[in-house]
Structures are given as structure tokens and as C-alpha cells.
Coordinates of C-alpha atoms in Angstrom, one line a residue:
M1 CA -50.1 45.1 -49.1
K2 CA -51.9 45.4 -45.7
T3 CA -49.7 46.2 -42.7
S4 CA -50.8 43.1 -40.8
T5 CA -50.0 40.9 -43.9
K6 CA -46.6 42.5 -44.2
K7 CA -45.9 42.0 -40.5
Y8 CA -46.6 38.3 -40.7
M9 CA -44.5 37.9 -43.9
I10 CA -41.6 39.6 -42.0
Y11 CA -41.9 37.1 -39.2
F12 CA -42.3 34.2 -41.5
F13 CA -39.3 34.9 -43.7
G14 CA -37.3 36.0 -40.7
A15 CA -37.8 32.5 -39.2
L16 CA -37.4 30.6 -42.5
G17 CA -33.7 30.0 -41.9
G18 CA -34.8 27.7 -39.0
L19 CA -36.8 25.5 -41.4
L20 CA -33.7 25.0 -43.5
Y21 CA -31.7 24.2 -40.4
G22 CA -34.4 21.6 -39.4
Y23 CA -34.6 20.1 -42.8
D24 CA -30.9 19.7 -43.3
T25 CA -30.4 18.1 -39.9
G26 CA -33.4 15.9 -40.1
V27 CA -33.1 14.6 -43.7
I28 CA -29.8 12.8 -43.1
S29 CA -31.6 10.3 -40.8
G30 CA -33.4 8.8 -43.8
A31 CA -30.6 9.3 -46.3
L32 CA -28.2 7.3 -44.1
L33 CA -30.2 4.2 -44.8
F34 CA -29.3 4.3 -48.5
I35 CA -26.1 6.4 -49.0
N36 CA -24.2 3.1 -48.6
N37 CA -25.7 1.8 -51.8
D38 CA -23.7 4.4 -53.8
I39 CA -21.0 5.5 -51.4
P40 CA -19.6 2.8 -49.0
L41 CA -19.8 3.9 -45.3
T42 CA -18.2 2.6 -42.2
T43 CA -19.3 3.4 -38.6
L44 CA -16.7 6.2 -38.6
T45 CA -17.6 7.8 -42.0
E46 CA -21.3 7.5 -41.1
G47 CA -20.7 9.6 -38.1
L48 CA -18.6 12.0 -40.2
V49 CA -21.3 12.5 -42.8
V50 CA -23.7 13.6 -39.9
S51 CA -21.2 15.5 -37.8
M52 CA -19.4 17.5 -40.5
L53 CA -22.5 19.6 -41.0
L54 CA -21.9 20.6 -37.4
L55 CA -18.3 21.4 -38.0
G56 CA -19.3 23.8 -40.6
A57 CA -22.0 25.2 -38.3
I58 CA -19.3 26.1 -35.7
F59 CA -17.6 28.4 -38.2
G60 CA -20.9 29.7 -39.5
S61 CA -22.0 30.6 -36.0
A62 CA -18.7 32.3 -35.3
L63 CA -18.8 34.4 -38.5
S64 CA -22.4 35.3 -38.8
G65 CA -22.8 37.0 -35.4
T66 CA -19.9 39.4 -35.9
C67 CA -20.8 40.0 -39.5
S68 CA -24.4 40.8 -38.7
D69 CA -23.4 43.2 -36.0
R70 CA -21.2 45.0 -38.6
W71 CA -23.2 44.8 -41.8
G72 CA -26.7 44.2 -40.6
R73 CA -28.9 41.1 -40.2
R74 CA -30.6 41.3 -43.6
K75 CA -27.4 41.2 -45.7
V76 CA -26.1 38.2 -43.9
V77 CA -29.3 36.3 -44.4
F78 CA -28.9 36.9 -48.2
V79 CA -25.5 35.3 -48.2
L80 CA -26.7 32.4 -46.0
S81 CA -29.5 31.6 -48.4
I82 CA -27.0 31.3 -51.3
I83 CA -24.8 29.0 -49.3
F84 CA -27.8 26.8 -48.4
I85 CA -28.5 26.4 -52.1
I86 CA -24.9 25.5 -53.0
G87 CA -24.6 23.1 -50.1
A88 CA -27.9 21.2 -50.8
L89 CA -27.1 20.7 -54.5
S90 CA -23.5 19.7 -54.0
C91 CA -24.7 17.0 -51.4
A92 CA -27.1 15.6 -54.0
L93 CA -24.5 15.4 -56.7
S94 CA -21.7 13.9 -54.5
Q95 CA -20.0 10.9 -56.0
T96 CA -17.4 10.2 -53.3
I97 CA -17.3 10.2 -49.5
G98 CA -14.8 13.1 -49.5
M99 CA -17.2 15.2 -51.7
L100 CA -20.2 14.4 -49.6
I101 CA -18.4 15.3 -46.4
A102 CA -17.1 18.6 -47.9
S103 CA -20.6 19.4 -49.1
R104 CA -22.0 18.8 -45.6
V105 CA -19.4 21.2 -44.2
I106 CA -20.5 23.9 -46.8
L107 CA -24.1 23.3 -45.8
G108 CA -23.1 23.6 -42.2
L109 CA -21.8 27.1 -42.7
A110 CA -25.3 28.2 -43.5
V111 CA -26.9 26.1 -40.8
G112 CA -24.6 27.6 -38.2
G113 CA -25.2 31.1 -39.5
S114 CA -29.0 30.7 -39.4
T115 CA -28.9 29.3 -35.8
A116 CA -27.0 32.4 -34.7
L117 CA -28.9 35.0 -36.7
V118 CA -32.5 33.9 -36.7
P119 CA -33.1 34.2 -32.9
V120 CA -31.4 37.6 -32.8
Y121 CA -33.5 38.9 -35.7
L122 CA -36.8 37.7 -34.3
S123 CA -35.9 38.9 -30.8
E124 CA -35.1 42.4 -32.1
M125 CA -38.1 42.6 -34.4
A126 CA -40.6 41.5 -31.7
P127 CA -42.7 43.8 -29.4
T128 CA -41.8 43.0 -25.8
K129 CA -45.2 41.4 -24.9
I130 CA -44.9 38.8 -27.6
R131 CA -41.2 38.4 -27.8
G132 CA -41.2 34.9 -26.3
T133 CA -44.0 33.7 -28.6
L134 CA -42.3 35.1 -31.7
G135 CA -38.9 33.8 -30.5
T136 CA -40.3 30.3 -30.5
M137 CA -41.1 30.7 -34.2
N138 CA -37.5 29.8 -34.8
N139 CA -37.9 26.5 -33.1
L140 CA -41.3 25.9 -34.7
M141 CA -39.6 26.4 -38.1
I142 CA -36.8 24.0 -37.1
V143 CA -39.2 21.2 -36.1
T144 CA -41.4 21.9 -39.1
G145 CA -38.2 21.5 -41.2
I146 CA -37.4 18.2 -39.4
L147 CA -41.0 17.0 -40.0
L148 CA -40.8 18.0 -43.7
A149 CA -37.5 16.0 -43.9
Y150 CA -39.2 13.0 -42.3
I151 CA -42.1 13.2 -44.8
V152 CA -39.7 13.4 -47.7
N153 CA -37.7 10.5 -46.4
Y154 CA -40.8 8.4 -46.0
L155 CA -42.0 9.2 -49.5
F156 CA -38.6 8.5 -51.1
T157 CA -37.7 5.4 -49.0
P158 CA -39.4 2.9 -51.4
F159 CA -37.1 4.3 -54.1
E160 CA -34.0 4.5 -51.9
A161 CA -33.6 8.0 -53.5
W162 CA -31.3 9.6 -50.9
R163 CA -30.0 12.2 -53.5
W164 CA -33.5 13.6 -53.8
M165 CA -33.9 13.7 -50.1
V166 CA -30.9 15.9 -49.5
G167 CA -31.2 17.9 -52.7
L168 CA -34.7 19.1 -52.1
A169 CA -33.3 21.4 -49.3
A170 CA -32.5 23.8 -52.2
V171 CA -36.3 24.6 -52.6
P172 CA -36.9 26.4 -49.3
A173 CA -33.4 28.0 -49.7
V174 CA -34.6 29.6 -52.9
L175 CA -37.8 30.7 -51.1
L176 CA -35.6 32.3 -48.4
L177 CA -33.6 34.1 -51.1
I178 CA -36.9 35.5 -52.6
G179 CA -38.1 36.4 -49.1
I180 CA -35.2 38.8 -48.5
A181 CA -37.3 41.4 -50.4
F182 CA -39.9 41.3 -47.5
M183 CA -37.3 41.4 -44.7
P184 CA -36.5 44.8 -43.3
E185 CA -33.4 45.5 -41.2
S186 CA -33.7 45.1 -37.4
P187 CA -34.8 48.4 -35.8
R188 CA -32.3 48.0 -32.9
W189 CA -29.5 47.6 -35.4
L190 CA -30.7 50.7 -37.3
V191 CA -30.8 52.7 -34.0
K192 CA -27.3 51.6 -33.2
R193 CA -26.3 53.0 -36.6
G194 CA -28.1 56.3 -36.0
R195 CA -30.9 55.6 -38.5
E196 CA -33.8 56.3 -36.1
E197 CA -36.4 57.4 -38.7
E198 CA -35.9 54.2 -40.7
A199 CA -36.2 52.1 -37.5
K200 CA -39.5 53.9 -36.7
R201 CA -41.0 53.2 -40.1
I202 CA -40.3 49.4 -39.6
M203 CA -41.7 49.5 -36.0
N204 CA -44.9 51.0 -37.4
I205 CA -45.4 47.7 -39.1
T206 CA -44.5 45.3 -36.2
H207 CA -45.5 47.3 -33.1
D208 CA -48.6 48.9 -31.6
P209 CA -48.5 52.7 -32.2
E210 CA -48.6 53.5 -28.4
D211 CA -45.5 51.3 -27.7
I212 CA -43.2 52.7 -30.5
E213 CA -42.0 55.9 -28.8
M214 CA -41.3 54.2 -25.5
E215 CA -39.3 51.3 -27.0
L216 CA -37.4 53.8 -29.3
A217 CA -36.5 55.9 -26.3
E218 CA -35.2 52.8 -24.4
M219 CA -33.1 51.8 -27.5
K220 CA -31.7 55.3 -27.8
Q221 CA -30.9 55.6 -24.1
G222 CA -29.3 52.2 -24.1
E223 CA -27.1 53.1 -27.1
A224 CA -26.2 56.5 -25.6
E225 CA -24.9 54.8 -22.4
K226 CA -22.7 52.4 -24.5
K227 CA -19.3 53.8 -25.4
E228 CA -17.5 50.4 -25.6
T229 CA -16.9 48.6 -28.8
T230 CA -18.4 45.1 -29.4
L231 CA -15.1 43.5 -28.5
G232 CA -14.9 45.7 -25.4
V233 CA -18.4 44.7 -24.3
L234 CA -17.5 41.0 -24.8
K235 CA -14.4 41.4 -22.7
S236 CA -16.2 43.2 -19.8
K237 CA -16.2 41.2 -16.6
W238 CA -19.9 41.9 -15.9
I239 CA -20.9 40.0 -19.1
R240 CA -19.0 36.9 -18.3
P241 CA -21.8 35.4 -16.1
M242 CA -24.3 36.0 -18.9
L243 CA -22.0 34.2 -21.4
L244 CA -21.6 31.3 -19.0
I245 CA -25.3 31.0 -18.7
G246 CA -25.7 31.2 -22.4
V247 CA -23.0 28.5 -22.9
G248 CA -24.7 26.3 -20.3
L249 CA -28.0 26.6 -22.0
A250 CA -26.4 25.7 -25.4
I251 CA -24.6 22.7 -24.0
F252 CA -27.5 21.2 -22.1
Q253 CA -29.9 21.7 -25.1
Q254 CA -27.7 19.3 -27.1
A255 CA -26.2 17.1 -24.4
V256 CA -29.6 15.8 -23.2
G257 CA -29.6 13.8 -26.5
I258 CA -32.2 15.4 -28.7
N259 CA -30.3 15.2 -31.9
T260 CA -29.5 11.5 -31.4
V261 CA -33.2 11.1 -31.9
I262 CA -33.4 13.5 -34.8
Y263 CA -30.4 12.2 -36.7
Y264 CA -30.6 8.5 -35.8
A265 CA -34.3 7.8 -35.1
P266 CA -34.6 5.2 -38.0
T267 CA -31.3 3.6 -36.9
I268 CA -32.5 3.5 -33.2
F269 CA -35.8 1.9 -34.2
T270 CA -34.1 -0.6 -36.5
K271 CA -31.7 -1.5 -33.7
A272 CA -34.7 -1.9 -31.4
G273 CA -36.3 -4.4 -33.7
L274 CA -38.5 -2.5 -36.2
G275 CA -38.4 -3.0 -39.9
T276 CA -37.3 -0.2 -42.3
S277 CA -40.8 1.0 -43.2
A278 CA -42.0 0.8 -39.5
S279 CA -38.9 2.7 -38.5
A280 CA -39.6 5.5 -41.0
L281 CA -43.2 5.6 -39.8
G282 CA -42.2 5.8 -36.2
T283 CA -39.7 8.6 -37.1
L284 CA -42.5 10.5 -38.8
G285 CA -44.6 10.3 -35.7
I286 CA -41.7 11.8 -33.7
G287 CA -41.7 14.6 -36.3
V288 CA -45.4 15.3 -35.8
L289 CA -45.0 15.5 -32.0
N290 CA -42.1 17.9 -32.5
V291 CA -44.4 20.4 -34.3
I292 CA -47.4 20.0 -31.9
M293 CA -45.3 20.5 -28.8
C294 CA -43.5 23.5 -30.3
I295 CA -46.9 25.2 -30.9
T296 CA -47.7 24.4 -27.3
A297 CA -44.5 26.2 -26.2
M298 CA -45.5 29.2 -28.2
I299 CA -48.7 29.4 -26.2
L300 CA -47.0 28.9 -22.8
I301 CA -43.8 30.8 -23.0
D302 CA -45.1 34.3 -22.4
R303 CA -47.6 33.0 -19.8
V304 CA -45.6 30.5 -17.7
G305 CA -42.1 32.0 -18.2
R306 CA -38.8 30.7 -19.5
K307 CA -37.3 29.4 -16.2
K308 CA -40.4 27.3 -15.1
L309 CA -40.6 25.7 -18.5
L310 CA -37.0 24.6 -18.4
I311 CA -37.3 23.2 -14.9
W312 CA -40.4 21.1 -15.8
G313 CA -38.9 20.1 -19.1
S314 CA -35.8 18.7 -17.3
V315 CA -38.1 16.6 -15.0
G316 CA -40.0 15.2 -18.0
I317 CA -37.0 14.3 -20.1
T318 CA -35.1 12.8 -17.2
L319 CA -37.9 10.5 -16.2
S320 CA -38.8 9.4 -19.8
L321 CA -35.2 8.4 -20.7
A322 CA -34.6 6.7 -17.3
A323 CA -37.8 4.7 -17.8
L324 CA -36.9 3.8 -21.3
S325 CA -33.4 2.7 -20.2
G326 CA -34.9 0.7 -17.3
V327 CA -37.3 -1.2 -19.6
L328 CA -34.6 -2.1 -22.2
L329 CA -32.2 -3.2 -19.5
T330 CA -34.9 -5.4 -17.9
L331 CA -36.7 -6.8 -20.9
G332 CA -34.1 -6.5 -23.6
L333 CA -34.9 -5.9 -27.3
S334 CA -38.0 -7.4 -28.9
S335 CA -40.9 -6.4 -31.1
S336 CA -42.9 -5.2 -28.0
T337 CA -40.0 -3.2 -26.5
A338 CA -39.3 -1.7 -29.9
W339 CA -42.7 0.0 -29.9
M340 CA -42.2 0.9 -26.2
T341 CA -39.0 2.7 -27.4
V342 CA -41.2 4.7 -29.8
V343 CA -43.6 5.6 -27.0
F344 CA -41.0 6.6 -24.5
L345 CA -39.1 8.7 -27.0
G346 CA -42.4 10.3 -27.9
V347 CA -42.9 11.3 -24.2
Y348 CA -39.3 12.6 -24.2
I349 CA -40.1 14.7 -27.3
V350 CA -43.3 16.1 -25.7
F351 CA -41.3 17.5 -22.8
Y352 CA -38.2 18.6 -24.7
Q353 CA -40.0 20.4 -27.5
A354 CA -42.4 22.2 -25.1
T355 CA -39.4 23.4 -23.0
W356 CA -35.7 23.1 -23.8
G357 CA -36.1 23.1 -27.6
P358 CA -37.7 26.5 -28.0
V359 CA -36.9 28.2 -24.7
V360 CA -33.1 28.2 -25.3
W361 CA -33.5 29.9 -28.6
V362 CA -35.6 32.6 -27.0
L363 CA -33.3 33.1 -24.0
M364 CA -29.9 33.2 -25.6
P365 CA -30.3 36.6 -27.5
E366 CA -32.3 38.0 -24.5
L367 CA -29.3 37.5 -22.2
F368 CA -26.9 39.8 -24.1
P369 CA -26.5 43.6 -24.5
S370 CA -27.5 45.0 -27.9
K371 CA -24.0 46.2 -28.6
A372 CA -22.7 42.6 -28.8
R373 CA -26.0 40.6 -29.2
G374 CA -25.1 39.2 -32.6
A375 CA -21.5 38.3 -31.6
A376 CA -22.4 36.9 -28.2
T377 CA -25.3 34.8 -29.6
G378 CA -23.0 33.7 -32.3
F379 CA -20.5 32.5 -29.7
T380 CA -23.1 30.6 -27.7
T381 CA -24.6 29.0 -30.9
L382 CA -21.0 28.0 -31.8
V383 CA -20.8 26.2 -28.5
L384 CA -24.2 24.7 -29.2
S385 CA -23.0 23.4 -32.6
A386 CA -19.8 22.1 -31.0
A387 CA -21.9 20.2 -28.4
N388 CA -24.1 18.9 -31.2
L389 CA -21.0 17.8 -33.1
I390 CA -19.6 15.9 -30.2
V391 CA -22.8 14.1 -29.4
S392 CA -23.7 13.2 -33.0
L393 CA -20.1 12.0 -33.7
V394 CA -19.8 9.9 -30.5
F395 CA -23.4 8.5 -30.5
P396 CA -23.0 5.8 -33.2
L397 CA -19.8 4.6 -31.5
M398 CA -21.5 4.5 -28.1
L399 CA -24.5 2.7 -29.6
S400 CA -22.3 0.1 -31.1
A401 CA -20.2 -0.4 -28.0
M402 CA -22.8 -0.1 -25.2
G403 CA -26.3 -0.6 -26.7
I404 CA -29.3 1.6 -26.6
A405 CA -30.2 1.0 -22.9
W406 CA -26.9 2.3 -21.4
V407 CA -26.7 5.2 -23.9
F408 CA -30.1 6.5 -22.8
M409 CA -29.2 6.0 -19.2
I410 CA -26.2 8.3 -19.6
F411 CA -28.5 10.9 -21.3
S412 CA -31.0 10.7 -18.4
V413 CA -28.2 11.6 -16.0
I414 CA -27.3 14.6 -18.1
C415 CA -31.0 15.6 -18.2
L416 CA -31.0 15.5 -14.4
L417 CA -28.0 17.9 -14.3
S418 CA -29.9 20.2 -16.6
F419 CA -32.6 20.5 -13.9
F420 CA -30.1 21.9 -11.3
F421 CA -28.7 24.2 -13.9
A422 CA -32.1 25.7 -14.8
F423 CA -33.1 25.9 -11.2
Y424 CA -30.1 27.7 -9.8
M425 CA -28.6 29.6 -12.8
V426 CA -31.2 30.7 -15.3
P427 CA -32.8 34.1 -14.8
E428 CA -36.5 34.8 -15.7
T429 CA -36.9 37.3 -18.6
K430 CA -40.6 37.1 -19.2
G431 CA -42.4 40.4 -19.7
K432 CA -39.2 42.6 -19.8
S433 CA -37.9 44.6 -22.7
L434 CA -34.4 43.7 -24.0
E435 CA -33.1 46.9 -22.5
E436 CA -34.7 46.1 -19.1
I437 CA -33.2 42.6 -19.2
E438 CA -29.8 44.1 -20.0
A439 CA -29.9 46.7 -17.2
S440 CA -31.2 44.1 -14.7
L441 CA -28.5 41.5 -15.4
K442 CA -25.8 44.1 -15.6
N443 CA -26.8 45.5 -12.1
R444 CA -27.2 42.0 -10.7
F445 CA -23.8 40.7 -11.7
K446 CA -22.0 44.0 -10.9
R447 CA -23.6 44.0 -7.5
K448 CA -22.7 40.4 -6.9
K449 CA -19.1 41.1 -7.9
N450 CA -18.9 44.1 -5.6
S451 CA -20.3 42.1 -2.8
Q452 CA -17.7 39.3 -3.3
S453 CA -14.9 41.9 -3.4
K454 CA -16.1 43.5 -0.2
V455 CA -16.1 40.1 1.6
L456 CA -12.7 39.3 0.3
N457 CA -11.3 42.7 1.5
E458 CA -12.9 42.1 5.0
R459 CA -11.2 38.7 5.2
T460 CA -7.9 40.2 4.1
L461 CA -8.1 42.9 6.9

């Protein structure tokens, strides 16, 4: 097999967990319309069917980061692919609400594990100059999975075949299991374990020859300077600001309301006045936009930079949701405003998927030192899953109590807050190696801490 072909296969299978995450989160939007035919649902149990996936994801995120730091990224991916298969098939075979919810929790373990591990793996496999582009492959796979789920939902809607919708998630999971054969271990993890020659052989596939020795030297120097354990690094005071930024990115990525659109798009469009088929078609259009704008982000992220994309994204999503809320509050729900809802949510998707959607997945592993990158990224994705859980569980209750217009007004305010967070808190990491980012942030926050201590001492004197 040619080196270039093998390289792309490594990147593809390395990101494939994102496709499974996208499919399993997106497919429930169509399945919800028909589950009630076989398993009676209330507003509460509907929210539980959606959100229990995210409860499982919280535990999956927490476990996979630490496990991948200890046993390697590749072995954990193997386990996750098996859990994906079990979870998908058990969802399809569920006969009671309890069994369906339990199956969604099992599936969530794999979803959470993949959200924590895929960004770390891609970030560590990528050469510095294309790390942002390659990092966005995770989000591209997520939105491709969502689009695939929407297509499957649309095709099976006439038959009301929700079991087929959720069960077909086992197919890409089997593909991921096969793909393990093409996925080498992360070179940075190998260097951390003293397996430099093995790391070099892998980098010969993924890196330009002239860059290998320099990046290996940086990895070895970074590891030589680290004497703390993973837990010791996580407890260090200098890493706390990085964790806070990572947590803020995770919360805002979900709190701006993206997954209310992903999970409940057909429900939203039906509430706005569209029929079942039109709602499924409108949802499919949202899925296509997801993919197009994610590809746009892949082109922009290493040129424009992470921070600028987040800032402009916050402006776009704030204005689109505020405008949608204003229209619905002024004109109410009708056939014309139903299609305006589709349009404004489309604009929202354009800005979100070109910015906050992919950029956060790139930034989170970039923020943390290699000694604790898996565990720290796992922790922030745990927070991301928890935020997703809260939003998805509360949304149907808010929608029932307040209506679409006021719900999106609340999300527009959160979008505005994300602008200030990105502007004042988020560092720019474009064009820097992971070791350079680690050294820069470590010096920045240690210097800031020393400066604050000096001011405090002067005041005391």
C-alpha cells in the first residue's frame, strides 16, 4: 500500500468515531416521531430517551481519557467500537421504555469515549502545519454522521421504521472495528512510553521527512522535563486556567443550542407548522448545511485562526437566533413563518458549523500538556456531555412551557455571552506545535500568577 494512501486511511479511521457519534445523536430526531407507536412516550420519557445517551457519554468521556493515557489510544478505540455495536443493536431490539433508555446509556458510553479520544488522536497524529485542518475532520465526521442519520430517517419515515433507523448505527461501528488494523498508535504516546523508533516509523507515514527529527526532539525534550504523574499535572495550579478555558469552550459549544436543532429539528419544524414530510426534508437540508460549512471550516481554520473564527461565529449565531425569535414573537406561527424558521436556523447552522462546531474540538486537546492530554480532554468532554445532557433534557420542557420564540431568545443571549468569552479568554494556537503551545500557556499563566502574588505582597506591606 502506498504511503500516501495509508496516511489517509489512518486519518479516516482515526476520525470514524466522530461519524458514529454524529449518527447516534442525529438519528433519534427522526426515530422520536415513531417510537411512540411501539413504546408509549410522555414529554419526560421523550427527553430521557434523548438525554440518557448523554448520561452514558459523561462516564465514557471520564473513563476513555484516563484509559487512553495508560493503555494507548488504539486499544481504547477497539473497545469503543464493540460498545457501539452492542448499543446500536440493543436500541433496535428494545421492547420497553426501560430497555430503550438502558440501551441509550450503553451507546452513550461509546459516544462519550469517542468525543474524548478522537480529537486527541487526530491532534497527536497531525503535523503542526495541518493540525487544525486535520482536527476539524472529527467535526466533519460528526456532521456527516448527522447527515447520514437524516437521510436514513427520511428514507424510513414512510415506513415508520424507527428500529431500522437506530439499528443501522451498527454498520459504521463494524467498519471502525475493521479499521483498527489500519490505525497505528499515537507517536506522542509512544515517545512518552520510550518507544521512539516505533514513533519514528509512524511519523514517516504522516509527516514530511524534514519535519520528523525536529518534532521528535520537541516531544523528547517535553517528556524529559516532565517528572510529574498525570494526576500531578492535573492538580498543578498552572494548568487550572487551561482547564477553565477548556470547560468554558465545552459549555458554550452546547449551551448555544446546537443540539436542540440536531435532536429536535423535526419536532421544531412540526411545532412551527410544517407537516411530517416537510419537516423531515427541512431537517435534511440542515444536515447538508452542516457538512458544507464544516468543510469550509477545514479550509479556514489554519489560515484565519481559531480565536477569530470563534468570535465571528458568536456574532452570526447571536444575530440569527435573535432575528428568528423576533420574527416568531411578532408574526406568530404560520406556514410562512415555518419556512422562515428553516431559513434562520439554516443561517445559524452556517455560522455555528464554520466556527464553534469544529474549532472547539481542535482547541480542547491543544490546550493541555501531553502528560495529561487524554485525561484533561476527557474531563472537558465530560463537561461538554453534561452540558449537552442538561440542554437536551430541559429543551422539550421549555418548548412546551414557553414556546419556540422565547426558547430561541434565551439561546441568543447565551450566544452573546460566548462572544465575550472567545474575545477575552481564548488563546490563539494557530501555527504552533503542541509542545510550543504547552510551553507558551505554561509560561503565560505562571507569569500571571507570579505577577498577582507580587501585587498582593506589595499591598500587604
